[in-house]
CSV table of C-alpha atoms in Angstrom, one decimal:
chain,number,residue,atom,x,y,z
A,1,UNK,CA,18.4,47.3,60.3
A,2,UNK,CA,22.0,47.7,61.0
A,3,UNK,CA,23.5,45.3,63.3
A,4,UNK,CA,24.3,47.2,66.6
A,5,UNK,CA,26.5,45.6,69.5
A,6,UNK,CA,24.5,44.7,72.7
A,7,UNK,CA,26.8,47.5,74.6
A,8,UNK,CA,25.7,49.9,71.6
A,9,UNK,CA,21.7,49.0,72.2
A,10,UNK,CA,22.2,49.6,75.9
A,11,UNK,CA,23.7,52.9,75.3
A,12,UNK,CA,21.5,54.0,73.3
A,13,UNK,CA,19.0,53.3,75.6
A,14,UNK,CA,20.6,55.5,77.9
A,15,UNK,CA,21.1,58.7,76.0
A,16,UNK,CA,19.6,59.2,72.8
A,17,UNK,CA,15.8,57.4,73.4
A,18,UNK,CA,16.0,58.1,77.1
A,19,UNK,CA,12.3,57.2,77.9
A,20,UNK,CA,11.9,60.4,80.1
A,21,UNK,CA,13.9,63.9,78.8
A,22,UNK,CA,13.7,62.6,74.9
A,23,UNK,CA,10.5,60.3,74.3
A,24,UNK,CA,8.8,61.6,77.1
A,25,UNK,CA,6.6,58.4,78.0
A,26,UNK,CA,5.3,56.9,81.1
A,27,UNK,CA,5.0,60.5,83.2
A,28,UNK,CA,3.1,58.9,85.8
A,29,UNK,CA,5.7,57.3,87.9
A,30,UNK,CA,8.5,59.7,87.0
A,31,UNK,CA,6.0,62.5,89.0
A,32,UNK,CA,4.4,60.7,91.6
A,33,UNK,CA,6.8,58.5,93.4
A,34,UNK,CA,9.9,61.1,92.5
A,35,UNK,CA,9.2,62.3,96.4
A,36,UNK,CA,12.9,61.1,97.4
A,37,UNK,CA,15.5,59.1,96.5
A,38,UNK,CA,14.5,56.1,98.0
A,39,UNK,CA,10.8,56.1,96.3
A,40,UNK,CA,12.7,56.6,93.0
A,41,UNK,CA,15.1,53.6,93.5
A,42,UNK,CA,12.3,51.6,94.2
A,43,UNK,CA,10.2,52.3,91.3
A,44,UNK,CA,13.1,52.2,89.2
A,45,UNK,CA,13.7,48.6,90.6
A,46,UNK,CA,10.4,47.5,90.1
A,47,UNK,CA,10.0,48.5,86.4
A,48,UNK,CA,13.3,47.3,85.2
A,49,UNK,CA,12.2,43.6,86.5
A,50,UNK,CA,8.9,44.0,84.2
A,51,UNK,CA,10.5,45.6,81.0
A,52,UNK,CA,13.0,42.8,81.2
A,53,UNK,CA,10.5,40.4,81.6
A,54,UNK,CA,8.0,41.7,79.3
A,55,UNK,CA,10.9,42.3,76.4
A,56,UNK,CA,12.3,38.5,76.7
A,57,UNK,CA,8.8,36.7,76.8
A,58,UNK,CA,7.5,39.1,73.8
A,59,UNK,CA,10.8,38.4,71.9
A,60,UNK,CA,10.5,34.8,72.3
A,61,UNK,CA,6.8,34.3,71.3
A,62,UNK,CA,7.0,36.9,68.6
A,63,UNK,CA,6.7,34.2,65.7
A,64,UNK,CA,3.4,33.0,67.5
A,65,UNK,CA,1.9,36.5,68.1
A,66,UNK,CA,-0.8,36.8,65.8
A,67,UNK,CA,-0.8,40.4,64.7
A,68,UNK,CA,-4.4,41.2,64.6
A,69,UNK,CA,-4.6,40.8,68.5
A,70,UNK,CA,-1.0,41.6,69.9
A,71,UNK,CA,-1.6,44.8,71.8
A,72,UNK,CA,-4.0,42.4,74.0
A,73,UNK,CA,-1.2,40.0,74.4
A,74,UNK,CA,1.3,42.1,75.3
A,75,UNK,CA,-0.7,43.6,78.2
A,76,UNK,CA,-1.3,40.0,79.2
A,77,UNK,CA,2.7,39.1,79.4
A,78,UNK,CA,3.0,42.4,81.3
A,79,UNK,CA,0.3,42.2,83.3
A,80,UNK,CA,2.0,38.8,84.5
A,81,UNK,CA,5.3,40.6,85.5
A,82,UNK,CA,3.4,43.4,87.3
A,83,UNK,CA,1.5,40.7,89.4
A,84,UNK,CA,4.7,39.0,90.2
A,85,UNK,CA,6.6,42.5,91.1
A,86,UNK,CA,3.2,43.5,93.2
A,87,UNK,CA,3.2,40.6,95.4
A,88,UNK,CA,6.8,40.0,95.9
A,89,UNK,CA,6.8,44.0,97.1
A,90,UNK,CA,3.9,43.1,99.2
A,91,UNK,CA,5.7,40.3,101.0
A,92,UNK,CA,9.5,41.1,101.3
A,93,UNK,CA,9.1,45.2,101.3
A,94,UNK,CA,6.1,46.4,102.9
A,95,UNK,CA,6.9,49.7,103.5
A,96,UNK,CA,8.1,50.2,100.0
A,97,UNK,CA,4.8,48.8,98.6
A,98,UNK,CA,2.8,51.2,100.7
A,99,UNK,CA,5.1,54.4,99.5
A,100,UNK,CA,4.7,53.3,95.8
A,101,UNK,CA,0.9,52.6,96.2
A,102,UNK,CA,-1.1,51.8,93.2
A,103,UNK,CA,1.8,52.6,91.3
A,104,UNK,CA,3.2,49.4,90.9
A,105,UNK,CA,-0.5,48.1,89.4
A,106,UNK,CA,-0.1,50.8,87.1
A,107,UNK,CA,3.2,49.8,85.0
A,108,UNK,CA,1.0,47.6,83.3
A,109,UNK,CA,-0.6,50.8,81.1
A,110,UNK,CA,2.7,52.3,81.3
A,111,UNK,CA,3.6,53.6,77.7
A,112,UNK,CA,7.3,52.8,77.7
A,113,UNK,CA,6.5,49.3,78.4
A,114,UNK,CA,4.0,48.4,76.2
A,115,UNK,CA,6.2,50.8,73.4
A,116,UNK,CA,9.0,48.7,73.7
A,117,UNK,CA,7.2,45.4,73.1
A,118,UNK,CA,5.5,47.1,69.8
A,119,UNK,CA,8.4,49.0,68.7
A,120,UNK,CA,11.3,46.6,69.4
A,121,UNK,CA,10.9,43.0,71.2
A,122,UNK,CA,8.1,42.2,68.5
A,123,UNK,CA,10.9,42.4,65.7
A,124,UNK,CA,14.0,41.6,67.2
A,125,UNK,CA,15.7,38.8,68.5
A,126,UNK,CA,15.9,37.8,72.6
A,127,UNK,CA,19.5,39.2,73.0
A,128,UNK,CA,19.2,42.4,71.5
A,129,UNK,CA,15.6,42.5,73.0
A,130,UNK,CA,17.5,41.9,76.8
A,131,UNK,CA,19.9,44.9,75.8
A,132,UNK,CA,17.3,47.0,75.1
A,133,UNK,CA,15.3,46.7,78.0
A,134,UNK,CA,18.3,47.0,80.1
A,135,UNK,CA,19.5,50.4,78.3
A,136,UNK,CA,16.0,51.7,78.3
A,137,UNK,CA,15.3,50.6,82.1
A,138,UNK,CA,18.6,52.6,82.9
A,139,UNK,CA,17.6,55.2,81.3
A,140,UNK,CA,14.5,55.9,82.9
A,141,UNK,CA,16.3,54.7,86.5
A,142,UNK,CA,18.7,57.9,86.0
A,143,UNK,CA,15.8,59.7,84.7
A,144,UNK,CA,13.7,58.6,88.2
A,145,UNK,CA,16.8,59.2,90.8
A,146,UNK,CA,18.1,62.7,89.2
A,147,UNK,CA,14.4,64.2,89.7
A,148,UNK,CA,13.8,62.3,92.7
A,149,UNK,CA,17.5,63.7,94.4
A,150,UNK,CA,16.8,67.2,93.4
A,151,UNK,CA,13.2,67.0,95.0
A,152,UNK,CA,14.7,66.0,98.3
A,153,UNK,CA,17.9,68.2,97.9
A,154,UNK,CA,15.6,71.2,97.3
A,155,UNK,CA,13.0,70.3,99.4
A,156,UNK,CA,14.3,69.1,102.2
A,157,UNK,CA,18.0,70.1,102.5
A,158,UNK,CA,19.0,66.7,103.1
A,159,UNK,CA,19.9,63.6,100.5
A,160,UNK,CA,19.4,60.1,102.1
A,161,UNK,CA,21.1,57.4,99.9
A,162,UNK,CA,19.8,54.0,100.1
A,163,UNK,CA,20.5,50.7,98.4
A,164,UNK,CA,18.7,47.5,98.9
A,165,UNK,CA,20.1,44.9,101.4
A,166,UNK,CA,19.7,42.2,104.0
A,167,UNK,CA,19.9,43.4,107.6
A,168,UNK,CA,18.9,40.9,110.6
A,169,UNK,CA,17.5,39.1,107.9
A,170,UNK,CA,15.2,41.8,106.8
A,171,UNK,CA,15.3,42.8,102.9
A,172,UNK,CA,14.6,46.5,102.8
A,173,UNK,CA,15.9,49.7,101.8
A,174,UNK,CA,18.8,50.6,104.2
A,175,UNK,CA,21.0,54.0,104.3
A,176,UNK,CA,24.3,53.7,102.6
A,177,UNK,CA,25.8,56.5,105.1
A,178,UNK,CA,25.4,56.9,108.6
A,179,UNK,CA,24.0,60.4,108.2
A,180,UNK,CA,22.3,62.2,105.2
A,181,UNK,CA,23.9,64.1,103.2
A,182,UNK,CA,23.0,67.7,104.0
A,183,UNK,CA,23.0,70.9,101.9
A,184,UNK,CA,23.5,74.5,103.1
A,185,UNK,CA,20.3,75.3,101.6
A,186,UNK,CA,16.6,76.5,102.8
A,187,UNK,CA,14.6,73.7,102.4
A,188,UNK,CA,11.5,74.7,100.2
A,189,UNK,CA,8.3,72.8,101.1
A,190,UNK,CA,6.8,73.3,97.6
A,191,UNK,CA,9.2,71.0,95.9
A,192,UNK,CA,8.0,68.1,97.6
A,193,UNK,CA,4.3,68.8,96.9
A,194,UNK,CA,2.9,68.2,93.1
A,195,UNK,CA,3.4,71.2,91.4
A,196,UNK,CA,7.5,71.0,92.5
A,197,UNK,CA,7.4,67.9,90.2
A,198,UNK,CA,6.0,69.2,87.4
A,199,UNK,CA,8.4,72.3,88.2
A,200,UNK,CA,11.7,70.3,88.1
A,201,UNK,CA,10.7,68.3,85.3
A,202,UNK,CA,10.2,71.4,83.2
A,203,UNK,CA,13.5,72.8,84.4
A,204,UNK,CA,15.6,69.7,83.8
A,205,UNK,CA,14.2,69.4,80.6
A,206,UNK,CA,14.9,73.0,79.6
A,207,UNK,CA,18.3,72.5,81.1
A,208,UNK,CA,19.0,69.4,78.8
A,209,UNK,CA,17.3,71.2,75.8
A,210,UNK,CA,20.0,74.2,76.4
A,211,UNK,CA,22.7,71.7,76.2
A,212,UNK,CA,21.8,70.1,73.5
A,213,UNK,CA,21.2,73.2,71.5
A,214,UNK,CA,24.8,74.7,72.3
A,215,UNK,CA,26.2,71.4,71.5
A,216,UNK,CA,24.6,71.7,68.0
A,217,UNK,CA,25.7,75.3,67.9
A,218,UNK,CA,29.5,74.3,68.3
A,219,UNK,CA,29.0,71.4,65.5
A,220,UNK,CA,27.6,74.2,62.9
A,221,UNK,CA,30.2,76.4,63.9
A,222,UNK,CA,33.2,73.9,63.5
A,223,UNK,CA,31.3,73.0,59.8
A,224,UNK,CA,31.6,76.4,58.8
A,225,UNK,CA,28.4,78.1,59.4
A,226,UNK,CA,28.1,81.5,60.6
A,227,UNK,CA,25.9,81.7,63.7
B,1,UNK,CA,-13.3,37.4,107.7
B,2,UNK,CA,-13.6,40.2,104.8
B,3,UNK,CA,-16.8,41.8,104.7
B,4,UNK,CA,-18.1,42.9,101.2
B,5,UNK,CA,-18.9,47.0,101.8
B,6,UNK,CA,-22.5,48.0,100.8
B,7,UNK,CA,-24.2,48.7,97.8
B,8,UNK,CA,-25.7,52.1,99.1
B,9,UNK,CA,-23.2,55.0,100.1
B,10,UNK,CA,-22.5,55.4,103.8
B,11,UNK,CA,-19.8,57.5,103.1
B,12,UNK,CA,-20.0,61.4,103.2
B,13,UNK,CA,-20.7,62.4,99.4
B,14,UNK,CA,-19.7,66.0,99.3
B,15,UNK,CA,-16.4,65.9,100.8
B,16,UNK,CA,-15.6,62.7,98.4
B,17,UNK,CA,-16.9,64.6,95.7
B,18,UNK,CA,-14.7,67.7,96.2
B,19,UNK,CA,-11.5,65.6,96.9
B,20,UNK,CA,-11.7,63.8,93.3
B,21,UNK,CA,-12.4,67.1,92.1
B,22,UNK,CA,-9.9,69.3,93.5
B,23,UNK,CA,-7.9,68.4,96.3
B,24,UNK,CA,-6.7,65.0,94.6
B,25,UNK,CA,-6.7,66.2,91.2
B,26,UNK,CA,-5.9,63.0,88.9
B,27,UNK,CA,-4.2,65.2,86.7
B,28,UNK,CA,-2.1,67.4,88.8
B,29,UNK,CA,-2.0,65.9,92.6
B,30,UNK,CA,-2.0,62.3,92.0
B,31,UNK,CA,-0.4,62.5,88.2
B,32,UNK,CA,-2.6,59.8,86.6
B,33,UNK,CA,-3.3,60.2,82.7
B,34,UNK,CA,-0.4,62.4,82.4
B,35,UNK,CA,0.8,61.6,78.4
B,36,UNK,CA,-2.7,62.8,77.2
B,37,UNK,CA,-2.7,65.9,79.0
B,38,UNK,CA,0.6,66.8,77.7
B,39,UNK,CA,-0.1,65.5,74.2
B,40,UNK,CA,-3.9,66.7,73.4
B,41,UNK,CA,-3.9,70.2,75.8
B,42,UNK,CA,-2.4,72.3,72.6
B,43,UNK,CA,-6.1,72.2,71.1
B,44,UNK,CA,-8.9,72.8,73.3
B,45,UNK,CA,-11.4,71.1,70.7
B,46,UNK,CA,-9.4,67.7,71.3
B,47,UNK,CA,-9.0,68.3,74.8
B,48,UNK,CA,-12.9,68.5,74.9
B,49,UNK,CA,-13.6,65.2,73.0
B,50,UNK,CA,-10.4,63.5,75.4
B,51,UNK,CA,-12.1,64.6,78.8
B,52,UNK,CA,-16.0,63.8,77.6
B,53,UNK,CA,-14.6,60.3,76.6
B,54,UNK,CA,-12.3,59.8,80.1
B,55,UNK,CA,-15.4,60.7,82.2
B,56,UNK,CA,-17.7,58.4,80.4
B,57,UNK,CA,-15.2,55.6,80.3
B,58,UNK,CA,-14.4,56.2,84.2
B,59,UNK,CA,-17.8,56.1,85.5
B,60,UNK,CA,-18.6,52.8,83.5
B,61,UNK,CA,-15.8,50.9,84.3
B,62,UNK,CA,-16.3,51.7,87.9
B,63,UNK,CA,-19.9,50.4,87.7
B,64,UNK,CA,-18.5,47.1,86.0
B,65,UNK,CA,-15.4,46.1,88.1
B,66,UNK,CA,-17.1,47.0,91.6
B,67,UNK,CA,-19.2,44.0,91.8
B,68,UNK,CA,-16.9,41.9,89.6
B,69,UNK,CA,-13.9,42.6,92.4
B,70,UNK,CA,-16.7,42.2,95.4
B,71,UNK,CA,-18.6,39.1,94.2
B,72,UNK,CA,-15.9,37.2,92.2
B,73,UNK,CA,-12.6,37.7,93.3
B,74,UNK,CA,-12.7,38.8,96.9
B,75,UNK,CA,-12.8,35.6,99.4
B,76,UNK,CA,-16.2,37.1,100.8
B,77,UNK,CA,-17.7,37.0,97.1
B,78,UNK,CA,-19.6,33.7,95.7
B,79,UNK,CA,-16.6,31.5,95.0
B,80,UNK,CA,-15.2,31.6,98.5
B,81,UNK,CA,-11.4,31.6,97.3
B,82,UNK,CA,-9.3,34.8,97.3
B,83,UNK,CA,-8.4,35.5,93.7
B,84,UNK,CA,-7.3,39.1,94.6
B,85,UNK,CA,-4.4,38.7,93.0
B,86,UNK,CA,-6.1,38.7,89.5
B,87,UNK,CA,-7.8,42.5,89.9
B,88,UNK,CA,-4.9,44.4,88.2
B,89,UNK,CA,-5.5,41.7,84.9
B,90,UNK,CA,-9.1,41.6,85.5
B,91,UNK,CA,-9.7,44.9,85.4
B,92,UNK,CA,-7.6,45.9,82.3
B,93,UNK,CA,-9.0,43.3,80.3
B,94,UNK,CA,-12.7,44.7,81.4
B,95,UNK,CA,-11.5,48.6,80.7
B,96,UNK,CA,-10.0,47.2,77.2
B,97,UNK,CA,-13.0,45.6,76.0
B,98,UNK,CA,-15.4,47.8,77.1
B,99,UNK,CA,-13.7,50.5,75.1
B,100,UNK,CA,-13.4,48.1,72.1
B,101,UNK,CA,-17.2,47.3,72.2
B,102,UNK,CA,-18.2,51.3,72.6
B,103,UNK,CA,-16.0,52.0,69.9
B,104,UNK,CA,-17.8,49.4,67.6
B,105,UNK,CA,-21.3,50.6,68.8
B,106,UNK,CA,-20.9,54.4,68.4
B,107,UNK,CA,-19.2,53.7,65.0
B,108,UNK,CA,-22.6,51.6,64.0
B,109,UNK,CA,-24.8,54.1,65.4
B,110,UNK,CA,-23.6,57.4,65.7
B,111,UNK,CA,-21.2,58.6,63.2
B,112,UNK,CA,-20.6,62.3,64.1
B,113,UNK,CA,-20.6,61.2,67.7
B,114,UNK,CA,-17.6,58.9,66.6
B,115,UNK,CA,-15.7,61.6,64.7
B,116,UNK,CA,-15.9,63.9,67.5
B,117,UNK,CA,-15.4,60.8,70.3
B,118,UNK,CA,-14.3,57.4,68.7
B,119,UNK,CA,-10.4,58.7,68.2
B,120,UNK,CA,-10.2,59.1,71.5
B,121,UNK,CA,-11.4,55.7,72.7
B,122,UNK,CA,-8.3,53.2,71.5
B,123,UNK,CA,-6.0,55.7,73.5
B,124,UNK,CA,-8.3,55.8,76.6
B,125,UNK,CA,-7.7,51.5,77.0
B,126,UNK,CA,-4.3,52.2,78.4
B,127,UNK,CA,-4.9,55.5,80.4
B,128,UNK,CA,-3.4,55.0,83.8
B,129,UNK,CA,-6.2,57.0,84.8
B,130,UNK,CA,-9.2,54.7,84.1
B,131,UNK,CA,-7.3,51.8,85.7
B,132,UNK,CA,-6.1,54.0,88.5
B,133,UNK,CA,-9.9,55.2,89.4
B,134,UNK,CA,-11.1,51.8,89.7
B,135,UNK,CA,-7.9,50.4,91.5
B,136,UNK,CA,-8.5,53.1,94.1
B,137,UNK,CA,-12.0,52.4,94.8
B,138,UNK,CA,-10.9,49.1,95.6
B,139,UNK,CA,-8.2,50.1,97.9
B,140,UNK,CA,-10.0,52.5,99.7
B,141,UNK,CA,-12.9,50.2,100.4
B,142,UNK,CA,-15.7,52.6,98.9
B,143,UNK,CA,-19.3,51.1,98.6
B,144,UNK,CA,-20.7,50.7,95.3
B,145,UNK,CA,-22.6,54.0,95.5
B,146,UNK,CA,-19.3,55.9,96.4
B,147,UNK,CA,-17.1,54.6,93.9
B,148,UNK,CA,-19.5,55.3,91.2
B,149,UNK,CA,-19.6,59.0,92.5
B,150,UNK,CA,-15.8,59.2,93.1
B,151,UNK,CA,-15.4,57.7,89.4
B,152,UNK,CA,-17.7,60.5,87.7
B,153,UNK,CA,-16.1,63.4,90.0
B,154,UNK,CA,-12.4,62.0,89.1
B,155,UNK,CA,-13.5,62.7,85.4
B,156,UNK,CA,-14.9,65.9,86.0
B,157,UNK,CA,-11.5,67.2,87.7
B,158,UNK,CA,-9.6,65.4,84.9
B,159,UNK,CA,-11.9,67.6,82.1
B,160,UNK,CA,-11.8,71.1,83.6
B,161,UNK,CA,-8.0,70.5,84.1
B,162,UNK,CA,-7.3,69.5,80.8
B,163,UNK,CA,-9.9,72.5,79.5
B,164,UNK,CA,-8.5,75.2,81.8
B,165,UNK,CA,-5.1,74.0,80.8
B,166,UNK,CA,-5.4,73.9,76.8
B,167,UNK,CA,-7.1,77.3,77.1
B,168,UNK,CA,-3.7,78.8,78.6
B,169,UNK,CA,-1.3,76.9,76.3
B,170,UNK,CA,-4.0,77.7,73.3
B,171,UNK,CA,-4.0,81.4,73.8
B,172,UNK,CA,-0.3,81.4,74.4
B,173,UNK,CA,0.8,79.8,70.8
B,174,UNK,CA,-1.5,81.3,69.2
B,175,UNK,CA,0.2,84.7,70.8
B,176,UNK,CA,3.2,83.5,69.2
B,177,UNK,CA,4.7,82.2,72.6
B,178,UNK,CA,6.5,79.2,70.8
B,179,UNK,CA,7.7,77.7,74.2
B,180,UNK,CA,4.3,76.5,74.8
B,181,UNK,CA,3.7,74.2,71.8
B,182,UNK,CA,6.6,72.3,73.3
B,183,UNK,CA,6.6,69.6,76.1
B,184,UNK,CA,8.7,72.3,78.4
B,185,UNK,CA,5.9,74.6,78.0
B,186,UNK,CA,3.2,72.1,78.9
B,187,UNK,CA,5.1,71.1,82.2
B,188,UNK,CA,5.2,75.1,83.3
B,189,UNK,CA,1.6,75.2,82.5
B,190,UNK,CA,1.2,72.3,84.9
B,191,UNK,CA,3.1,73.9,87.3
B,192,UNK,CA,1.1,77.1,87.5
B,193,UNK,CA,-2.5,75.3,87.5
B,194,UNK,CA,-1.0,72.8,90.1
B,195,UNK,CA,0.3,75.6,92.2
B,196,UNK,CA,-3.3,77.4,91.7
B,197,UNK,CA,-5.1,74.3,93.3
B,198,UNK,CA,-2.7,73.4,96.2
B,199,UNK,CA,-2.3,77.0,97.3
B,200,UNK,CA,-6.2,77.7,97.2
B,201,UNK,CA,-7.1,74.7,99.2
B,202,UNK,CA,-4.1,75.2,101.9
B,203,UNK,CA,-5.7,78.2,102.7
B,204,UNK,CA,-9.1,77.3,101.8
B,205,UNK,CA,-9.4,74.3,104.1
B,206,UNK,CA,-12.6,71.9,103.9
């Protein structure tokens, strides 16, 4: 395998190997918790912590893990980080813990995390594995936040931007702007209900497919093909 | 002091059953187990095998995990210490080893059944629907009987949605609508089936 730069690995995870729109993996949290921008951000942060931790440890232990029982060992490593993030959320961010529900413990069986451990971290040294973890996490976060924002805007007509910060000694997700951004559209409640999630992701994927097809057509025309 | 829920169901069984099968359907409303849903519903034979396997594993996982949580891990159990933070790791190990065991048994004693069901079993160990149902049983504090019924009903709900979507997709692919063989078509098909459930149960209240 050709040596790639640290930044190159990160960018590959965001665009070429985007876990949601390209690989179509780990869909359960993508559809379930993206009812709003805030929930999408919280899920993305929990996921990033787990993926980084699991990638680092799998790659550190890759020479010790016997190939026959590697999958159970990956699951144990992932489970450790999931338990940490679950307990931290319960202790420090109870509202987010309530909103995410069982989808935090379910990161254990998320195909993306096991897939990265198997396909990348188990075969590469620590530094590329960290880059891969960061890239895939950002790709996942971009997808989650995109879907969350679209659903919140179409479903409620407003977008409440939040950020993780500490106010009066209490950590939490606090709004960045004093008032939520409002959009001049009639709110369609169906978008925040479950069918809206399927519709949003189908429409977004169709949009990306049309965009990439157009790009490919342009390139083919440049090369002299007649389409 | 935390009390252990009883063995016999005290909940109202019929609403629980309908909730797990329709109004809180695992695939379309709770979004659990979507990977197999999107991947396998292009063919109704494979979706039949997968949903049978999932229903079976879900029910048995509920039977196995409830006593372990309430009698071992919970502070009201026989150890008397709070080990509930180990629940995720315990449950996933139980499910994975059970699935492995079933695979061995079926392969040894019933090759025809292994051919139709066995190939889906490894996929199920990391299916979020199975881990989801045992976590929900604990979170909702169901009694032993109710948790088994809930898991079985959730499996049936999984099965009918798999079969309904597979029927829609298979027919459209056969008619030459190529869009439905890909991921995008799967999501559009899921939108349709989900809209049907949500609108039906917003008119007909339980």
